[in-house]
PDB file of C-alpha atoms in Angstrom:
ATOM      1  CA  ILE A   1      96.534  97.114 102.927  1.00  0.00           C
ATOM      2  CA  VAL A   2      98.218 100.591 102.500  1.00  0.00           C
ATOM      3  CA  CYS A   3      98.176 103.337 105.604  1.00  0.00           C
ATOM      4  CA  ILE A   4      99.497 106.696 105.616  1.00  0.00           C
ATOM      5  CA  PHE A   5     101.327 107.602 109.095  1.00  0.00           C
ATOM      6  CA  ALA A   6      99.967 110.625 110.649  1.00  0.00           C
ATOM      7  CA  LYS A   7     103.531 111.827 112.267  1.00  0.00           C
ATOM      8  CA  ASN A   8     101.518 114.221 114.429  1.00  0.00           C
ATOM      9  CA  GLN A   9      99.923 111.182 115.980  1.00  0.00           C
ATOM     10  CA  MET A  10     101.678 109.829 118.937  1.00  0.00           C
ATOM     11  CA  LEU A  11     101.483 106.391 120.054  1.00  0.00           C
ATOM     12  CA  MET A  12     101.456 106.796 123.689  1.00  0.00           C
ATOM     13  CA  ASN A  13     102.916 104.058 125.894  1.00  0.00           C
ATOM     14  CA  ILE A  14     104.203 102.145 122.691  1.00  0.00           C
ATOM     15  CA  PRO A  15     107.813 101.340 121.985  1.00  0.00           C
ATOM     16  CA  ASN A  16     109.213 103.393 119.222  1.00  0.00           C
ATOM     17  CA  HIS A  17     110.899 100.141 118.006  1.00  0.00           C
ATOM     18  CA  ILE A  18     107.018  98.742 117.573  1.00  0.00           C
ATOM     19  CA  SER A  19     105.476 101.593 116.017  1.00  0.00           C
ATOM     20  CA  VAL A  20     108.244 101.585 113.162  1.00  0.00           C
ATOM     21  CA  PHE A  21     107.826  97.916 112.917  1.00  0.00           C
ATOM     22  CA  ALA A  22     104.339  98.863 112.416  1.00  0.00           C
ATOM     23  CA  ASN A  23     104.434 101.511 110.238  1.00  0.00           C
ATOM     24  CA  ALA A  24     106.644  99.444 107.856  1.00  0.00           C
ATOM     25  CA  HIS A  25     104.077  96.806 107.663  1.00  0.00           C
ATOM     26  CA  GLY A  26     101.609  99.742 106.621  1.00  0.00           C
ATOM     27  CA  PHE A  27      99.948 100.222 109.807  1.00  0.00           C
ATOM     28  CA  ASN A  28      99.678 103.567 111.606  1.00  0.00           C
ATOM     29  CA  ASP A  29      97.210 102.769 114.944  1.00  0.00           C
ATOM     30  CA  VAL A  30      99.187 100.366 117.443  1.00  0.00           C
ATOM     31  CA  ALA A  31      97.784  99.330 121.091  1.00  0.00           C
ATOM     32  CA  LEU A  32      99.087  97.044 124.013  1.00  0.00           C
ATOM     33  CA  GLU A  33      96.832  94.364 124.335  1.00  0.00           C
ATOM     34  CA  LYS A  34      98.638  92.104 126.780  1.00  0.00           C
ATOM     35  CA  ARG A  35     101.631  92.137 128.773  1.00  0.00           C
ATOM     36  CA  THR A  36     103.400  89.342 130.332  1.00  0.00           C
ATOM     37  CA  SER A  37     106.837  88.679 131.887  1.00  0.00           C
ATOM     38  CA  GLN A  38     107.850  87.027 128.412  1.00  0.00           C
ATOM     39  CA  GLU A  39     105.988  88.935 126.122  1.00  0.00           C
ATOM     40  CA  ALA A  40     103.986  91.784 124.835  1.00  0.00           C
ATOM     41  CA  ILE A  41     100.998  91.788 122.188  1.00  0.00           C
ATOM     42  CA  TYR A  42     100.110  94.753 120.321  1.00  0.00           C
ATOM     43  CA  SER A  43      97.444  95.043 117.690  1.00  0.00           C
ATOM     44  CA  VAL A  44      97.558  96.981 114.823  1.00  0.00           C
ATOM     45  CA  GLY A  45      95.278  98.828 112.394  1.00  0.00           C
ATOM     46  CA  CYS A  46      94.913 101.875 110.454  1.00  0.00           C
ATOM     47  CA  THR A  47      93.311 105.644 110.648  1.00  0.00           C
ATOM     48  CA  ASP A  48      92.744 107.860 108.549  1.00  0.00           C
ATOM     49  CA  ILE A  49      93.581 111.743 108.971  1.00  0.00           C
ATOM     50  CA  ASP A  50      90.454 112.544 110.821  1.00  0.00           C
ATOM     51  CA  GLY A  51      91.543 109.459 113.482  1.00  0.00           C
ATOM     52  CA  VAL A  52      88.604 106.891 111.495  1.00  0.00           C
ATOM     53  CA  THR A  53      89.540 103.607 112.004  1.00  0.00           C
ATOM     54  CA  LEU A  54      89.805 101.908 108.621  1.00  0.00           C
ATOM     55  CA  PRO A  55      88.787  98.187 107.851  1.00  0.00           C
ATOM     56  CA  ILE A  56      91.941  95.754 107.644  1.00  0.00           C
ATOM     57  CA  GLY A  57      89.782  92.492 107.713  1.00  0.00           C
ATOM     58  CA  LEU A  58      91.145  90.257 110.351  1.00  0.00           C
ATOM     59  CA  PRO A  59      92.658  91.600 113.432  1.00  0.00           C
ATOM     60  CA  HIS A  60      96.468  91.411 113.089  1.00  0.00           C
ATOM     61  CA  TYR A  61      98.996  91.573 115.915  1.00  0.00           C
ATOM     62  CA  ILE A  62     102.537  92.246 116.860  1.00  0.00           C
ATOM     63  CA  ILE A  63     104.082  89.513 119.318  1.00  0.00           C
ATOM     64  CA  ASP A  64     107.183  91.143 121.213  1.00  0.00           C
ATOM     65  CA  ARG A  65     109.269  88.085 122.628  1.00  0.00           C
ATOM     66  CA  GLU A  66     112.330  89.244 124.121  1.00  0.00           C
ATOM     67  CA  GLY A  67     112.948  91.704 121.260  1.00  0.00           C
ATOM     68  CA  GLU A  68     112.083  89.530 118.647  1.00  0.00           C
ATOM     69  CA  LEU A  69     109.224  90.940 116.819  1.00  0.00           C
ATOM     70  CA  GLN A  70     106.563  88.828 114.838  1.00  0.00           C
ATOM     71  CA  LEU A  71     103.641  90.359 112.797  1.00  0.00           C
ATOM     72  CA  ILE A  72     100.851  87.811 112.581  1.00  0.00           C
ATOM     73  CA  CYS A  73      97.060  87.668 111.578  1.00  0.00           C
ATOM     74  CA  ASP A  74      94.290  86.191 113.764  1.00  0.00           C
ATOM     75  CA  GLU A  75      93.483  83.835 111.519  1.00  0.00           C
ATOM     76  CA  ASP A  76      96.420  81.854 111.962  1.00  0.00           C
ATOM     77  CA  PHE A  77      96.443  82.001 115.839  1.00  0.00           C
ATOM     78  CA  HIS A  78      93.266  82.917 116.974  1.00  0.00           C
ATOM     79  CA  ILE A  79      94.716  85.283 119.713  1.00  0.00           C
ATOM     80  CA  THR A  80      91.436  87.448 119.753  1.00  0.00           C
ATOM     81  CA  GLU A  81      90.000  84.656 121.956  1.00  0.00           C
ATOM     82  CA  LEU A  82      92.709  84.133 124.361  1.00  0.00           C
ATOM     83  CA  LEU A  83      92.814  87.955 125.338  1.00  0.00           C
TER      84      LEU A  83
END
């Protein structure tokens, strides 16, 4: 997966360390899906320069558990069913 990060795209309400982690893994679109007292789940994807969502296959998520970040594919954990 190769996505070009649009520097003018501001990721609202997304902590910088999450955006940096997503970009390091080739994603330039991040959205908060769920937050609990122990973790936050962010969906990640790619958009082109015009803001059009690009296909990336199965959904991917960043799990932030007390500062420890993990990138997972929904095929492994079926998170989409739990949101």
